[in-house]
Short mmCIF file of C-alpha atoms in Angstrom, two decimals:
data_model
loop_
_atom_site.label_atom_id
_atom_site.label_comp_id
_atom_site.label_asym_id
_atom_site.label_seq_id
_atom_site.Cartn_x
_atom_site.Cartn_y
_atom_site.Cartn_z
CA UNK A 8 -20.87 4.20 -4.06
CA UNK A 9 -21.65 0.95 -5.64
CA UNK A 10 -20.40 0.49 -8.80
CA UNK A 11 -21.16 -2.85 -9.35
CA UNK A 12 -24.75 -2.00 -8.93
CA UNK A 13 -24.45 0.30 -11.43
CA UNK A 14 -23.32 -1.59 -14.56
CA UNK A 15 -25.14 -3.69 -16.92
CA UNK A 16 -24.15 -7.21 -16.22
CA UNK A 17 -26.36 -8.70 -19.34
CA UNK A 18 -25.04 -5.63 -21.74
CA UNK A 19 -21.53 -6.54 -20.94
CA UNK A 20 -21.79 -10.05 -21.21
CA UNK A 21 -23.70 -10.18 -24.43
CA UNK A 22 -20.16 -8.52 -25.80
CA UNK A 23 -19.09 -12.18 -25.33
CA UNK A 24 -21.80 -14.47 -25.69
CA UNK A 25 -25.31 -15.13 -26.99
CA UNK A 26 -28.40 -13.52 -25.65
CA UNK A 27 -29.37 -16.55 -24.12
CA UNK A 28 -26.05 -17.83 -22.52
CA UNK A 29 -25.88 -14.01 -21.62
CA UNK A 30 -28.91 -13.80 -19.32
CA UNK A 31 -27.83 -17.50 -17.84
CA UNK A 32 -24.50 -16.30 -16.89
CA UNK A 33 -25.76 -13.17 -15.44
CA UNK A 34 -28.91 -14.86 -13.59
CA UNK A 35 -25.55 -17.38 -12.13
CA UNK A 36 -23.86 -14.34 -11.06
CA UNK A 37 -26.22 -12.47 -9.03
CA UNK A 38 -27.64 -15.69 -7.17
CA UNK A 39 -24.09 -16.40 -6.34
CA UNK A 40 -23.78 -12.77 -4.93
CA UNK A 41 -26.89 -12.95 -3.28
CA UNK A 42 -25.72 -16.08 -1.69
CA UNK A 43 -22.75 -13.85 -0.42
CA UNK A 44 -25.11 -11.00 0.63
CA UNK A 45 -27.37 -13.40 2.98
CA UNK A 46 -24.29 -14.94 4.34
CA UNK A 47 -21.83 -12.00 5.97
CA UNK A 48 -18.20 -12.73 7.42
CA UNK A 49 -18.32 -11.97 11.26
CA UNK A 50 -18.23 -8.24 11.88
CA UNK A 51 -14.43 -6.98 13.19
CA UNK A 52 -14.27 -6.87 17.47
CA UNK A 53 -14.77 -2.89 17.99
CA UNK A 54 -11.54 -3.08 20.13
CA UNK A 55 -9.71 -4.14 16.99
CA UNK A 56 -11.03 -1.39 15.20
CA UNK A 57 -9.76 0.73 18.13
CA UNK A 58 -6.60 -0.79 17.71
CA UNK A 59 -6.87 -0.25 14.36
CA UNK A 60 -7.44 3.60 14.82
CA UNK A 61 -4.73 3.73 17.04
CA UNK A 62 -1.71 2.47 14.95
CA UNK A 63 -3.18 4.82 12.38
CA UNK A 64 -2.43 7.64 14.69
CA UNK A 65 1.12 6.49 15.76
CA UNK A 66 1.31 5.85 11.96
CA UNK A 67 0.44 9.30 10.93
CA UNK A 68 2.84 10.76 13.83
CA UNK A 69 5.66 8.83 13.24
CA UNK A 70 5.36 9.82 9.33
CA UNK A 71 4.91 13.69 10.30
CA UNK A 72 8.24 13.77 12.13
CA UNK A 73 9.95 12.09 8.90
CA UNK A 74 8.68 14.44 6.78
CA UNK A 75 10.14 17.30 9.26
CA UNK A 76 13.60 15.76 9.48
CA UNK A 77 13.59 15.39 5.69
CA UNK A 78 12.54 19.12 5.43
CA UNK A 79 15.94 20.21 7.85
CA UNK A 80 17.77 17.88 5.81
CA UNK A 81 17.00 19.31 2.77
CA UNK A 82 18.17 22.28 4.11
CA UNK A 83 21.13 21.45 5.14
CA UNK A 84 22.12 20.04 1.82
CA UNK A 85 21.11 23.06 0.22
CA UNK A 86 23.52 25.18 2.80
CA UNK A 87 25.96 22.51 2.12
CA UNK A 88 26.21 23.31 -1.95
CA UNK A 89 26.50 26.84 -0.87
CA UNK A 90 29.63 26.38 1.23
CA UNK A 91 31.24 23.80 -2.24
CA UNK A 92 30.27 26.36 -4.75
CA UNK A 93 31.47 29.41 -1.91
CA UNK A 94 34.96 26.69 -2.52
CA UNK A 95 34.94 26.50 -6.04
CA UNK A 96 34.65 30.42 -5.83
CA UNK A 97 37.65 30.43 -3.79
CA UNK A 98 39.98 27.98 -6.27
CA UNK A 99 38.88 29.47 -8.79
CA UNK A 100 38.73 33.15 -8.17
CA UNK A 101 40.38 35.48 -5.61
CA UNK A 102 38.28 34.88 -2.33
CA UNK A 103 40.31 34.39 0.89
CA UNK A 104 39.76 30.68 1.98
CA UNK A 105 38.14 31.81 5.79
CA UNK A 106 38.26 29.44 8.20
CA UNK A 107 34.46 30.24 8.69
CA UNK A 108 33.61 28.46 5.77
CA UNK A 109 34.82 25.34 7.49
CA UNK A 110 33.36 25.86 10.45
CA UNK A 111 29.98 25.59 8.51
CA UNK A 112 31.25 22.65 6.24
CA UNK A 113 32.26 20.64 8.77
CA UNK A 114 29.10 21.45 11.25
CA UNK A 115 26.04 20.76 8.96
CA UNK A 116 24.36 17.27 9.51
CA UNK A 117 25.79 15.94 12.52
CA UNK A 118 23.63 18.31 14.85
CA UNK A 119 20.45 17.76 13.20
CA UNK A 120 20.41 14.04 12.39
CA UNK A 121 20.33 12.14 15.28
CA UNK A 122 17.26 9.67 16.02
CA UNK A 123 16.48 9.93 12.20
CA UNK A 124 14.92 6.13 12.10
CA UNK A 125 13.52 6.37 7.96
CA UNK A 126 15.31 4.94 5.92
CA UNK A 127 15.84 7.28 3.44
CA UNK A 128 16.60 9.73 5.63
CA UNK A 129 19.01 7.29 7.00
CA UNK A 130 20.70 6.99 3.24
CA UNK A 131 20.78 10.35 2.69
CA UNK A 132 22.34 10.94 5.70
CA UNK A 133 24.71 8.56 5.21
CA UNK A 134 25.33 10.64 1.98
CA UNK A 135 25.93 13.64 3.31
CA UNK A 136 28.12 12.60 5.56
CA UNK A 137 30.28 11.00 2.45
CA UNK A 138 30.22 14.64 1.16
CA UNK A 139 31.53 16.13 4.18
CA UNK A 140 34.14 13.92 4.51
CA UNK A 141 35.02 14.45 0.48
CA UNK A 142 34.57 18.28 1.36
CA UNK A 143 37.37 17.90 4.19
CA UNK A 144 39.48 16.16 1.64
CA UNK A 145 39.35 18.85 -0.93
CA UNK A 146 40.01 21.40 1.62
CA UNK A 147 43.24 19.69 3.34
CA UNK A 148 44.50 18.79 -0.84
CA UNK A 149 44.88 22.86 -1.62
CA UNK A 150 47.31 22.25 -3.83
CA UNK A 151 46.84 18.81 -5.18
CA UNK A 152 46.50 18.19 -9.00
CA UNK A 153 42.91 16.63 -9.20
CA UNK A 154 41.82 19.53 -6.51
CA UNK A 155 39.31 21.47 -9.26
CA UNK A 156 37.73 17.90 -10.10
CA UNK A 157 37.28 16.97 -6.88
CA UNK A 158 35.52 20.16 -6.20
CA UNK A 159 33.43 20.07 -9.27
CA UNK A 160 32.44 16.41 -8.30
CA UNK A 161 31.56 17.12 -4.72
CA UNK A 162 29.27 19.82 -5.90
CA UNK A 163 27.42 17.49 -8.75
CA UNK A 164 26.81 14.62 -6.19
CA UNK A 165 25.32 17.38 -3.47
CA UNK A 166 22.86 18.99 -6.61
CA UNK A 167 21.88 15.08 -7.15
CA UNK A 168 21.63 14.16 -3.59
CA UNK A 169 19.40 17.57 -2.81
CA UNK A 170 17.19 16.90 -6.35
CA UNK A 171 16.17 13.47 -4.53
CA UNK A 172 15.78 14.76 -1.23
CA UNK A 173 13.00 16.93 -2.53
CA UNK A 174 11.67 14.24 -4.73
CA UNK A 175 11.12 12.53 -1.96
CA UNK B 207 -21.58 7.36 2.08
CA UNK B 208 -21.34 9.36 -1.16
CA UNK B 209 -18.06 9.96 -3.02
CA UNK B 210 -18.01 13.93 -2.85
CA UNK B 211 -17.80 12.91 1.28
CA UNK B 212 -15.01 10.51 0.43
CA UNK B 213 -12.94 12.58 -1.23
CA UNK B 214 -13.56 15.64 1.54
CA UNK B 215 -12.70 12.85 4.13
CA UNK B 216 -9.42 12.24 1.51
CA UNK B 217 -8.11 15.55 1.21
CA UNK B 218 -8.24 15.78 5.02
CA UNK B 219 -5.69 12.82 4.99
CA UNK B 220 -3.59 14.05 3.04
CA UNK B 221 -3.38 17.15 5.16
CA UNK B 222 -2.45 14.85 7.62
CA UNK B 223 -5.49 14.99 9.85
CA UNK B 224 -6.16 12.26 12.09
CA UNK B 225 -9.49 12.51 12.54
CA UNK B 226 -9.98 11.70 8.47
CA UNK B 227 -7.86 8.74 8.95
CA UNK B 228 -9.87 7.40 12.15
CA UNK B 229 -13.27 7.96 9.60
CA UNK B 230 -11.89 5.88 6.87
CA UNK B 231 -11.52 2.86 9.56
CA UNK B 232 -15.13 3.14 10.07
CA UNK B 233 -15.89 3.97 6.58
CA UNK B 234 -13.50 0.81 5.18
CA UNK B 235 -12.79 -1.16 8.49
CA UNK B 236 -15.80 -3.89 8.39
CA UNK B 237 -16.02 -4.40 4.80
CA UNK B 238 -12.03 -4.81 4.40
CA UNK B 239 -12.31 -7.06 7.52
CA UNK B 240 -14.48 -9.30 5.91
CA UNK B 241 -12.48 -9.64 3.08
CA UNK B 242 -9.44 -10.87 4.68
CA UNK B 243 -11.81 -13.12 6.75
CA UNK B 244 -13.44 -14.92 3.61
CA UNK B 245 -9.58 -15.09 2.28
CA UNK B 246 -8.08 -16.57 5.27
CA UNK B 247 -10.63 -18.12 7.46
CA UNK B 248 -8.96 -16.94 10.55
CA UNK B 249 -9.73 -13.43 12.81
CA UNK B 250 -6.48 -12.75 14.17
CA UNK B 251 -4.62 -12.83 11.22
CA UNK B 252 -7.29 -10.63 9.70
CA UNK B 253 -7.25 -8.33 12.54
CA UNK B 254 -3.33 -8.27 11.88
CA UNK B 255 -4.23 -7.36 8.23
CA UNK B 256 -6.57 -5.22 8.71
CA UNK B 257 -4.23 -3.18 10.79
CA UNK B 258 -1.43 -3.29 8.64
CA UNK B 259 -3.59 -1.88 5.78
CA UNK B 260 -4.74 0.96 7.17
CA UNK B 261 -0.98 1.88 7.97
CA UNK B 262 -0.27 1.35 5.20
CA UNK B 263 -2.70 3.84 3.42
CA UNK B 264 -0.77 6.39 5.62
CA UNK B 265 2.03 5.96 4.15
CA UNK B 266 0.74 5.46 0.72
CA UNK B 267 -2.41 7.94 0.59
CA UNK B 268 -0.39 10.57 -1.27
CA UNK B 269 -0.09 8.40 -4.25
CA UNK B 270 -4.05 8.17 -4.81
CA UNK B 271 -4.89 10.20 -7.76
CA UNK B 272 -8.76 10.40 -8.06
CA UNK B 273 -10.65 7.29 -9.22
CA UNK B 274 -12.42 4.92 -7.29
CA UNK B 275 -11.11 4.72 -4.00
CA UNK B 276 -13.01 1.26 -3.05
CA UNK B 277 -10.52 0.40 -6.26
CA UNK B 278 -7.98 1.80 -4.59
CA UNK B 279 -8.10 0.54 -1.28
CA UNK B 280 -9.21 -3.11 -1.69
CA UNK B 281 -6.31 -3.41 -4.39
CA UNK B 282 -3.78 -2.22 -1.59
CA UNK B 283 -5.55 -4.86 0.74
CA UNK B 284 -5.12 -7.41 -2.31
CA UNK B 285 -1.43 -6.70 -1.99
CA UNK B 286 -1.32 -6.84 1.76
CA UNK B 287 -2.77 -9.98 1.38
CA UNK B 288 -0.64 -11.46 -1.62
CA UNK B 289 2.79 -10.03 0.48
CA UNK B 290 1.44 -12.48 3.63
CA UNK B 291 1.10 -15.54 1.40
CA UNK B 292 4.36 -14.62 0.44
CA UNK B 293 5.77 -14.36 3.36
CA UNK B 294 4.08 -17.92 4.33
CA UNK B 295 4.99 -19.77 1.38
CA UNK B 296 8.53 -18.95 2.37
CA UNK B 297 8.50 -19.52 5.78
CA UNK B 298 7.36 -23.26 5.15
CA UNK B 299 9.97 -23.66 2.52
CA UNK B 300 12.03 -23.01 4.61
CA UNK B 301 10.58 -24.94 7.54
CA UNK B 302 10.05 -28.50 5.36
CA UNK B 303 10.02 -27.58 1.77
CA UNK B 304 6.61 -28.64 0.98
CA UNK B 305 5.50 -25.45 -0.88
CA UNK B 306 2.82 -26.62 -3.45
CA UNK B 307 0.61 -28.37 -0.22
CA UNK B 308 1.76 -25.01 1.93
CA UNK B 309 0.26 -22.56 -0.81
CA UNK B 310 -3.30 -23.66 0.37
CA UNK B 311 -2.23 -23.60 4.04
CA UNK B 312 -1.03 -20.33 3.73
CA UNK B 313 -4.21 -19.20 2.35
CA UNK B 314 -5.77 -20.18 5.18
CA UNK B 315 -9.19 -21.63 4.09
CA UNK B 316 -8.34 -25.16 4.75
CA UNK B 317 -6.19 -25.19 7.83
CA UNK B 318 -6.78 -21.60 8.88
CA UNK B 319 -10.33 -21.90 10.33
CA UNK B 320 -10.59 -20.36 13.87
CA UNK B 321 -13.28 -22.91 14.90
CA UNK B 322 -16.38 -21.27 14.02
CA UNK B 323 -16.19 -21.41 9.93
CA UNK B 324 -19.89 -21.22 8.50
CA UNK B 325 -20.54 -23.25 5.32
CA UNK B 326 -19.84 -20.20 2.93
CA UNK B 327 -16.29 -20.38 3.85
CA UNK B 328 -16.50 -23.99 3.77
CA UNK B 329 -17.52 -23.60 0.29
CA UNK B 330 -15.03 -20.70 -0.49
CA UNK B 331 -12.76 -22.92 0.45
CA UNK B 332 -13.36 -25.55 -2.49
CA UNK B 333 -12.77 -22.66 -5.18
CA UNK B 334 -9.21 -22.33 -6.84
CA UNK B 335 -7.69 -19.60 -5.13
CA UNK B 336 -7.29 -17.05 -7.42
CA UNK B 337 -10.96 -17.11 -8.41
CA UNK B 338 -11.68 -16.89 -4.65
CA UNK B 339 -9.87 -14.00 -4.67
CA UNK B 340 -11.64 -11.97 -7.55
CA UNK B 341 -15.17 -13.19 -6.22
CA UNK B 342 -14.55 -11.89 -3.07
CA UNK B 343 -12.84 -8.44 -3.95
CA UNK B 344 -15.83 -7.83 -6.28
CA UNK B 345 -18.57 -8.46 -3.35
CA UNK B 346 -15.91 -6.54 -1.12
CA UNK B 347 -14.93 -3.49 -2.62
CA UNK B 348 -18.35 -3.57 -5.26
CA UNK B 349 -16.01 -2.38 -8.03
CA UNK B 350 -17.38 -3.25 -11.24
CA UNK B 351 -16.17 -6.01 -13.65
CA UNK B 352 -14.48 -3.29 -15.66
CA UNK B 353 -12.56 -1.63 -12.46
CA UNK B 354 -11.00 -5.30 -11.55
CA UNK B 355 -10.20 -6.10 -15.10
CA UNK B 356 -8.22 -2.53 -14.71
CA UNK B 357 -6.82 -3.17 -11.64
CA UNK B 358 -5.75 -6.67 -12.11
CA UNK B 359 -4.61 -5.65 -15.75
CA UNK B 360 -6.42 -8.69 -17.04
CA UNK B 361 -8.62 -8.92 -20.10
CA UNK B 362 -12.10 -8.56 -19.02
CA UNK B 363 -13.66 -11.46 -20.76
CA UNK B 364 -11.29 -13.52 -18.40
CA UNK B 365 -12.54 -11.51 -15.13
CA UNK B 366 -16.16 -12.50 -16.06
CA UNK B 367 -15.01 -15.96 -17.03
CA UNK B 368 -13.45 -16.63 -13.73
CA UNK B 369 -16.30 -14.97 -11.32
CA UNK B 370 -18.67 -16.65 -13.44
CA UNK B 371 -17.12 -19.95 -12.47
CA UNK B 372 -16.28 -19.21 -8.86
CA UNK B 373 -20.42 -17.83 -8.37
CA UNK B 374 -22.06 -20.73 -9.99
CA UNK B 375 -19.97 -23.55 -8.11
CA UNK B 376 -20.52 -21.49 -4.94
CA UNK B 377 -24.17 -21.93 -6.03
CA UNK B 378 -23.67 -25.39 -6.38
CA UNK B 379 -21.78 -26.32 -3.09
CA UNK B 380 -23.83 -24.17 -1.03
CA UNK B 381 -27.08 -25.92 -2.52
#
């Protein structure tokens, strides 16, 4: 593709000037670009390009395993509104408060998360592990007056945190 | 190569397959190369930004949405290369505090040479920097005037202007 190649240098020029100041400034362009034509920058060392080629790969790698943690992740924050709104359920309606339901609180991101080097995985790890300490709040404050907010704020920040994670 | 096979070669990157990524260094690699060389005057540090370009289109490859993708690329090499003067010009602040005589340093043309400058980038090197710029990512990337005024969001009466200038004093220099 050359696209330079393609337009008409004198057409576009007489939008701004004369016909004859036109074809001057266009005859100044292409000798100057000739000039660059007929004398070319060195060509790169082929082991650079190798090099080149070969941080592209680690690159790509690297980039693939972020996207897989962020997949998990995702995951787990979905699993982790499931166990708040399973909560609110509980506060607010008759379900026994199992001590299952803790067990998967409390054992979501922790076992998945370690190595994660991006750093948005890395904040929205950091995130989730807010939430589960807010979640082990709520559940050790049964009785406490602000208990229902706290739920219902737990489970807005987790529906925000999950809506970036699949943004991206 | 023709842009149909570009944008095959494309959507194999952004299924993530390497050998698509490896074919755009050949495709890209010289010509990008030389731009950075005509910039800064120097191979290593255009080796350095060559390489950090092309990881960078891995990471940024899902954000191209049709279009030219010389555009594309040689505008993400533009920035690769603005982010190093950058990066330069606050160094040597920090270093002595002469920024103004540090801006051409960092550029590279006048103290950069490797040794083995030819007279073009002798010459290059007498052009205001910004105009170097836009002559050399037109002969580069061969986007027309209408793609850089686009890309540099700039009128493009003033993109003609400045080339204009930058081509007829390279004329001059180079005699």
């Amino acid at each position: 593709m050359n696209n330079s190649a393609n337009e008409n240098l004198r057409e576009l020029l007489a939008g701004f000037m004369d016909e004859a100041a036109a074809r001057q400034t266009a005859e100044d362009i292409e000798k100057g670009e000739e000039i660059l034509g007929a004398n070319q920058a060195p060509q790169p060392d082929e082991r650079v390009l190798a090099e080149v080629k070969k941080n592209v790969v680690a690159a790509l790698r690297r980039r693939r395993t972020v996207v897989f943690q962020k997949r998990i992740l995702g995951a787990a924050v979905a699993a982790a509104i499931v166990v708040v709104s399973v909560l609110t359920m509980i506060r607010y309606g008759n379900l026994s408060n199992s001590h299952q339901t803790r067990m998967v609180a409390a054992s979501i991101p922790s076992r998945v998360w370690e190595g994660a080097d991006d750093a948005d995985v890395t904040v929205l790890k950091a995130e989730i592990e807010n939430i589960q300490s807010e979640l082990s709040g709520v559940q050790s404050d049964d009785t406490g007056g602000n208990g229902s907010t706290a739920v219902d704020d737990l489970e807005t920040e987790l529906i925000e945190v999950n809506g970036d994670m699949w943004k991206g | 190569m023709a842009q149909h096979d570009i944008e095959q070669v494309i959507i194999g990157c952004n299924k993530g397959d390497e050998g698509c990524f490896t074919q755009l260094v050949d495709i890209y690699g010289r010509r990008c190369f030389g731009y950075f060389y005509r910039l800064t005057g120097n191979r290593d540090l255009s080796d350095e930004l060559l390489s950090e370009l092309f990881v960078k289109l891995v990471e940024k490859i899902g954000t191209y949405r049709g279009g030219s993708f010389d555009g594309w690329i040689f505008t993400m090499a533009s920035n690769i290369f603005h982010d190093h003067l950058r990066f330069k010009q606050r160094q040597t602040r920090l270093l002595d505090g002469h920024s103004k005589r540090i801006m051409s340093q960092s550029a590279g043309v006048a103290s950069g040479y490797d040794g083995d400058a030819d007279k073009l980038q002798m010459a290059l090197g007498e052009l205001d920097s910004g105009v170097r710029e836009l002559v050399m990512m037109r002969f580069y990337s061969q986007m027309s005037f209408k793609e850089i005024a686009e890309s540099r969001q700039e009128p493009i009466g003033t993109i003609l202007s400045k080339v204009h200038r930058g081509l007829r004093k390279l004329r001059e220099l180079m005699g």
